[in-house]
Amino acid sequence: MRNNLRNKNLIIHISHTDIRFDSRILKELESLNKLQNKTIKAFGIWDKINNNKNYQEAKSSIKTFRIKTKNLTFLPRIFLYTLNFIEANIIFTFKLLLLRPEIIHCHDTLLLPSAIINHAIFGSLIIYDAHELESNKNGQSLVLSKVSLFIEKLSWPSISLLISVSESIVNWYIYHLGYK
């Protein structure tokens, strides 16, 4: 029943980056645009730093969303990140629920909750694209590392496919979270 509710021709990429300037995601979108009978969309978070740069126009539909809580820079980082996380997931969850994609290609731990909610309601398949070992990023606080790992562990049963830039990263996920 859930599978009948999703849009079987729609693949959506989601990322906490401004996808218009993310060359890795743009290359993936370019490749996917060659698929017949599939609609490719990408959702990212608007980045004011890159706003004046020219960006590569992809054939797929790219939409960026402004996160208003990013302007609350007077808050301690932990509160700012928490508010950004909540706001981003509310925005992306509603967008995904409206579109009901067949596949959600999630590029970040931050947005996994949005993908998981859509999976639970419509049975959308989730591709988790770990660009790096998300819970062990350079310069990331211990708290953020633990939260990332917690989100990954909760999401793991709903993820259909894991891809990464490195075999050693994939092996780490297999060892710590299990096979996909």
PDB file of C-alpha atoms in Angstrom:
ATOM      1  CA  MET A   1       0.000   0.000   0.000  1.00  0.00           C
ATOM      2  CA  ARG A   2       2.717   2.509   0.987  1.00  0.00           C
ATOM      3  CA  ASN A   3       4.570   1.872  -2.283  1.00  0.00           C
ATOM      4  CA  ASN A   4       1.480   2.858  -4.280  1.00  0.00           C
ATOM      5  CA  LEU A   5       1.438   6.271  -2.613  1.00  0.00           C
ATOM      6  CA  ARG A   6       4.889   7.367  -3.729  1.00  0.00           C
ATOM      7  CA  ASN A   7       5.778   9.067  -7.003  1.00  0.00           C
ATOM      8  CA  LYS A   8       7.553   6.215  -8.799  1.00  0.00           C
ATOM      9  CA  ASN A   9       9.331   8.502 -11.257  1.00  0.00           C
ATOM     10  CA  LEU A  10      10.822  10.967  -8.800  1.00  0.00           C
ATOM     11  CA  ILE A  11      14.328  10.943  -7.316  1.00  0.00           C
ATOM     12  CA  ILE A  12      15.202  13.734  -4.886  1.00  0.00           C
ATOM     13  CA  HIS A  13      18.676  14.607  -3.630  1.00  0.00           C
ATOM     14  CA  ILE A  14      18.816  16.421  -0.279  1.00  0.00           C
ATOM     15  CA  SER A  15      21.823  18.103   1.273  1.00  0.00           C
ATOM     16  CA  HIS A  16      22.655  20.650   3.942  1.00  0.00           C
ATOM     17  CA  THR A  17      24.937  22.328   1.386  1.00  0.00           C
ATOM     18  CA  ASP A  18      24.004  24.773  -1.355  1.00  0.00           C
ATOM     19  CA  ILE A  19      23.822  22.180  -4.113  1.00  0.00           C
ATOM     20  CA  ARG A  20      24.288  24.814  -6.824  1.00  0.00           C
ATOM     21  CA  PHE A  21      27.962  24.962  -5.769  1.00  0.00           C
ATOM     22  CA  ASP A  22      28.556  21.345  -4.718  1.00  0.00           C
ATOM     23  CA  SER A  23      30.464  19.833  -7.644  1.00  0.00           C
ATOM     24  CA  ARG A  24      30.156  16.238  -6.421  1.00  0.00           C
ATOM     25  CA  ILE A  25      26.369  16.395  -6.184  1.00  0.00           C
ATOM     26  CA  LEU A  26      26.124  18.291  -9.485  1.00  0.00           C
ATOM     27  CA  LYS A  27      28.065  15.499 -11.213  1.00  0.00           C
ATOM     28  CA  GLU A  28      25.708  12.903  -9.746  1.00  0.00           C
ATOM     29  CA  LEU A  29      22.694  14.912 -10.912  1.00  0.00           C
ATOM     30  CA  GLU A  30      24.184  15.226 -14.389  1.00  0.00           C
ATOM     31  CA  SER A  31      24.572  11.444 -14.585  1.00  0.00           C
ATOM     32  CA  LEU A  32      21.059  10.792 -13.275  1.00  0.00           C
ATOM     33  CA  ASN A  33      19.534  13.174 -15.800  1.00  0.00           C
ATOM     34  CA  LYS A  34      20.384  10.575 -18.451  1.00  0.00           C
ATOM     35  CA  LEU A  35      17.816   8.169 -16.958  1.00  0.00           C
ATOM     36  CA  GLN A  36      14.667   7.743 -19.003  1.00  0.00           C
ATOM     37  CA  ASN A  37      11.277   8.375 -17.369  1.00  0.00           C
ATOM     38  CA  LYS A  38      12.730   9.775 -14.155  1.00  0.00           C
ATOM     39  CA  THR A  39      12.393  13.257 -12.738  1.00  0.00           C
ATOM     40  CA  ILE A  40      15.408  14.455 -10.766  1.00  0.00           C
ATOM     41  CA  LYS A  41      15.139  17.198  -8.149  1.00  0.00           C
ATOM     42  CA  ALA A  42      17.643  18.476  -5.615  1.00  0.00           C
ATOM     43  CA  PHE A  43      17.041  20.396  -2.405  1.00  0.00           C
ATOM     44  CA  GLY A  44      19.761  22.199  -0.517  1.00  0.00           C
ATOM     45  CA  ILE A  45      20.268  25.015   1.930  1.00  0.00           C
ATOM     46  CA  TRP A  46      20.989  28.467   0.567  1.00  0.00           C
ATOM     47  CA  ASP A  47      24.497  29.689   1.323  1.00  0.00           C
ATOM     48  CA  LYS A  48      24.996  33.460   1.405  1.00  0.00           C
ATOM     49  CA  ILE A  49      28.768  33.064   1.004  1.00  0.00           C
ATOM     50  CA  ASN A  50      28.364  31.579  -2.467  1.00  0.00           C
ATOM     51  CA  ASN A  51      25.369  33.677  -3.451  1.00  0.00           C
ATOM     52  CA  ASN A  52      27.284  36.043  -5.747  1.00  0.00           C
ATOM     53  CA  LYS A  53      29.193  33.294  -7.556  1.00  0.00           C
ATOM     54  CA  ASN A  54      28.147  31.837 -10.861  1.00  0.00           C
ATOM     55  CA  TYR A  55      27.025  28.292 -10.565  1.00  0.00           C
ATOM     56  CA  GLN A  56      26.782  25.362 -12.895  1.00  0.00           C
ATOM     57  CA  GLU A  57      23.216  24.998 -14.121  1.00  0.00           C
ATOM     58  CA  ALA A  58      22.055  21.402 -13.907  1.00  0.00           C
ATOM     59  CA  LYS A  59      19.216  20.040 -15.990  1.00  0.00           C
ATOM     60  CA  SER A  60      17.548  18.819 -12.837  1.00  0.00           C
ATOM     61  CA  SER A  61      15.484  21.136 -10.722  1.00  0.00           C
ATOM     62  CA  ILE A  62      17.552  22.559  -7.853  1.00  0.00           C
ATOM     63  CA  LYS A  63      15.863  24.446  -5.053  1.00  0.00           C
ATOM     64  CA  THR A  64      17.618  26.028  -2.109  1.00  0.00           C
ATOM     65  CA  PHE A  65      15.908  26.959   1.129  1.00  0.00           C
ATOM     66  CA  ARG A  66      16.930  29.708   3.507  1.00  0.00           C
ATOM     67  CA  ILE A  67      17.324  28.637   7.101  1.00  0.00           C
ATOM     68  CA  LYS A  68      16.292  31.641   9.176  1.00  0.00           C
ATOM     69  CA  THR A  69      17.847  30.328  12.390  1.00  0.00           C
ATOM     70  CA  LYS A  70      21.296  30.653  10.744  1.00  0.00           C
ATOM     71  CA  ASN A  71      21.001  34.386  11.457  1.00  0.00           C
ATOM     72  CA  LEU A  72      20.935  33.811  15.219  1.00  0.00           C
ATOM     73  CA  THR A  73      24.727  33.960  15.421  1.00  0.00           C
ATOM     74  CA  PHE A  74      24.637  35.454  18.924  1.00  0.00           C
ATOM     75  CA  LEU A  75      23.590  32.026  20.270  1.00  0.00           C
ATOM     76  CA  PRO A  76      26.152  29.466  21.447  1.00  0.00           C
ATOM     77  CA  ARG A  77      27.027  27.040  18.631  1.00  0.00           C
ATOM     78  CA  ILE A  78      25.252  24.071  20.198  1.00  0.00           C
ATOM     79  CA  PHE A  79      21.951  25.985  20.327  1.00  0.00           C
ATOM     80  CA  LEU A  80      22.448  27.447  16.869  1.00  0.00           C
ATOM     81  CA  TYR A  81      23.159  24.005  15.341  1.00  0.00           C
ATOM     82  CA  THR A  82      20.166  22.506  17.145  1.00  0.00           C
ATOM     83  CA  LEU A  83      17.823  25.191  15.823  1.00  0.00           C
ATOM     84  CA  ASN A  84      19.308  24.857  12.299  1.00  0.00           C
ATOM     85  CA  PHE A  85      18.809  21.080  12.485  1.00  0.00           C
ATOM     86  CA  ILE A  86      15.168  21.405  13.562  1.00  0.00           C
ATOM     87  CA  GLU A  87      14.288  24.103  11.021  1.00  0.00           C
ATOM     88  CA  ALA A  88      15.996  22.300   8.122  1.00  0.00           C
ATOM     89  CA  ASN A  89      14.248  19.028   8.932  1.00  0.00           C
ATOM     90  CA  ILE A  90      10.841  20.694   9.186  1.00  0.00           C
ATOM     91  CA  ILE A  91      11.307  22.341   5.771  1.00  0.00           C
ATOM     92  CA  PHE A  92      12.665  19.218   4.058  1.00  0.00           C
ATOM     93  CA  THR A  93      10.135  16.865   5.671  1.00  0.00           C
ATOM     94  CA  PHE A  94       7.197  18.898   4.380  1.00  0.00           C
ATOM     95  CA  LYS A  95       8.705  19.200   0.893  1.00  0.00           C
ATOM     96  CA  LEU A  96       9.342  15.451   0.725  1.00  0.00           C
ATOM     97  CA  LEU A  97       5.877  14.619   2.059  1.00  0.00           C
ATOM     98  CA  LEU A  98       4.288  16.787  -0.633  1.00  0.00           C
ATOM     99  CA  LEU A  99       6.295  15.194  -3.442  1.00  0.00           C
ATOM    100  CA  ARG A 100       6.422  11.558  -2.181  1.00  0.00           C
ATOM    101  CA  PRO A 101       9.582  10.554  -4.095  1.00  0.00           C
ATOM    102  CA  GLU A 102      10.396   6.984  -4.992  1.00  0.00           C
ATOM    103  CA  ILE A 103      14.026   7.518  -3.974  1.00  0.00           C
ATOM    104  CA  ILE A 104      15.581   9.997  -1.564  1.00  0.00           C
ATOM    105  CA  HIS A 105      19.321  10.410  -1.999  1.00  0.00           C
ATOM    106  CA  CYS A 106      20.453  11.869   1.315  1.00  0.00           C
ATOM    107  CA  HIS A 107      23.903  13.450   1.310  1.00  0.00           C
ATOM    108  CA  ASP A 108      24.146  14.286   4.999  1.00  0.00           C
ATOM    109  CA  THR A 109      23.370  12.956   8.448  1.00  0.00           C
ATOM    110  CA  LEU A 110      21.650  16.247   9.245  1.00  0.00           C
ATOM    111  CA  LEU A 111      18.739  15.489   6.890  1.00  0.00           C
ATOM    112  CA  LEU A 112      18.365  11.759   7.501  1.00  0.00           C
ATOM    113  CA  PRO A 113      15.369  12.340   9.817  1.00  0.00           C
ATOM    114  CA  SER A 114      13.430  13.948   6.935  1.00  0.00           C
ATOM    115  CA  ALA A 115      14.168  10.981   4.705  1.00  0.00           C
ATOM    116  CA  ILE A 116      13.231   8.489   7.438  1.00  0.00           C
ATOM    117  CA  ILE A 117       9.840  10.136   8.025  1.00  0.00           C
ATOM    118  CA  ASN A 118       9.087   9.942   4.300  1.00  0.00           C
ATOM    119  CA  HIS A 119      10.235   6.315   4.234  1.00  0.00           C
ATOM    120  CA  ALA A 120       7.938   5.462   7.155  1.00  0.00           C
ATOM    121  CA  ILE A 121       4.882   7.036   5.506  1.00  0.00           C
ATOM    122  CA  PHE A 122       5.376   6.293   1.806  1.00  0.00           C
ATOM    123  CA  GLY A 123       8.059   3.606   1.702  1.00  0.00           C
ATOM    124  CA  SER A 124      10.507   5.779  -0.212  1.00  0.00           C
ATOM    125  CA  LEU A 125      13.875   4.134  -0.718  1.00  0.00           C
ATOM    126  CA  ILE A 126      16.796   5.911   0.941  1.00  0.00           C
ATOM    127  CA  ILE A 127      20.308   6.149  -0.420  1.00  0.00           C
ATOM    128  CA  TYR A 128      22.666   7.439   2.241  1.00  0.00           C
ATOM    129  CA  ASP A 129      25.662   9.086   0.615  1.00  0.00           C
ATOM    130  CA  ALA A 130      28.277   9.443   3.342  1.00  0.00           C
ATOM    131  CA  HIS A 131      30.735  11.864   1.768  1.00  0.00           C
ATOM    132  CA  GLU A 132      33.021  11.160   4.704  1.00  0.00           C
ATOM    133  CA  LEU A 133      32.822   9.383   8.027  1.00  0.00           C
ATOM    134  CA  GLU A 134      30.026  11.644   9.248  1.00  0.00           C
ATOM    135  CA  SER A 135      30.414  10.986  12.970  1.00  0.00           C
ATOM    136  CA  ASN A 136      34.160  11.618  12.849  1.00  0.00           C
ATOM    137  CA  LYS A 137      34.583  14.768  10.762  1.00  0.00           C
ATOM    138  CA  ASN A 138      37.618  16.952  11.248  1.00  0.00           C
ATOM    139  CA  GLY A 139      36.892  19.904  13.516  1.00  0.00           C
ATOM    140  CA  GLN A 140      33.560  18.508  14.690  1.00  0.00           C
ATOM    141  CA  SER A 141      32.809  18.681  18.406  1.00  0.00           C
ATOM    142  CA  LEU A 142      32.417  15.519  20.469  1.00  0.00           C
ATOM    143  CA  VAL A 143      28.735  16.313  21.046  1.00  0.00           C
ATOM    144  CA  LEU A 144      28.067  16.725  17.321  1.00  0.00           C
ATOM    145  CA  SER A 145      29.943  13.495  16.603  1.00  0.00           C
ATOM    146  CA  LYS A 146      27.787  11.595  19.117  1.00  0.00           C
ATOM    147  CA  VAL A 147      24.572  13.125  17.759  1.00  0.00           C
ATOM    148  CA  SER A 148      25.587  12.209  14.190  1.00  0.00           C
ATOM    149  CA  LEU A 149      26.281   8.616  15.168  1.00  0.00           C
ATOM    150  CA  PHE A 150      22.991   8.445  17.101  1.00  0.00           C
ATOM    151  CA  ILE A 151      21.037   9.664  14.037  1.00  0.00           C
ATOM    152  CA  GLU A 152      22.858   7.167  11.803  1.00  0.00           C
ATOM    153  CA  LYS A 153      22.122   4.266  14.179  1.00  0.00           C
ATOM    154  CA  LEU A 154      18.429   5.167  14.398  1.00  0.00           C
ATOM    155  CA  SER A 155      18.193   5.570  10.622  1.00  0.00           C
ATOM    156  CA  TRP A 156      20.224   2.524   9.640  1.00  0.00           C
ATOM    157  CA  PRO A 157      17.337   0.010   9.403  1.00  0.00           C
ATOM    158  CA  SER A 158      15.495   2.299   6.953  1.00  0.00           C
ATOM    159  CA  ILE A 159      18.450   2.952   4.662  1.00  0.00           C
ATOM    160  CA  SER A 160      18.346   0.904   1.457  1.00  0.00           C
ATOM    161  CA  LEU A 161      21.833   1.646   0.170  1.00  0.00           C
ATOM    162  CA  LEU A 162      25.024   3.222   1.505  1.00  0.00           C
ATOM    163  CA  ILE A 163      27.516   4.801  -0.847  1.00  0.00           C
ATOM    164  CA  SER A 164      30.711   6.640  -0.006  1.00  0.00           C
ATOM    165  CA  VAL A 165      33.888   8.018  -1.500  1.00  0.00           C
ATOM    166  CA  SER A 166      36.038   5.445   0.239  1.00  0.00           C
ATOM    167  CA  GLU A 167      35.950   1.695   0.754  1.00  0.00           C
ATOM    168  CA  SER A 168      37.396   2.176   4.249  1.00  0.00           C
ATOM    169  CA  ILE A 169      34.415   4.384   5.182  1.00  0.00           C
ATOM    170  CA  VAL A 170      31.973   1.778   3.876  1.00  0.00           C
ATOM    171  CA  ASN A 171      33.837  -0.880   5.874  1.00  0.00           C
ATOM    172  CA  TRP A 172      33.576   1.256   9.027  1.00  0.00           C
ATOM    173  CA  TYR A 173      29.787   1.499   8.583  1.00  0.00           C
ATOM    174  CA  ILE A 174      29.510  -2.248   7.948  1.00  0.00           C
ATOM    175  CA  TYR A 175      31.571  -3.034  11.053  1.00  0.00           C
ATOM    176  CA  HIS A 176      29.746  -0.581  13.349  1.00  0.00           C
ATOM    177  CA  LEU A 177      26.205  -0.584  11.944  1.00  0.00           C
ATOM    178  CA  GLY A 178      25.872  -3.685   9.769  1.00  0.00           C
ATOM    179  CA  TYR A 179      25.509  -4.568   6.106  1.00  0.00           C
ATOM    180  CA  LYS A 180      23.206  -2.771   3.712  1.00  0.00           C
TER     181      LYS A 180
END
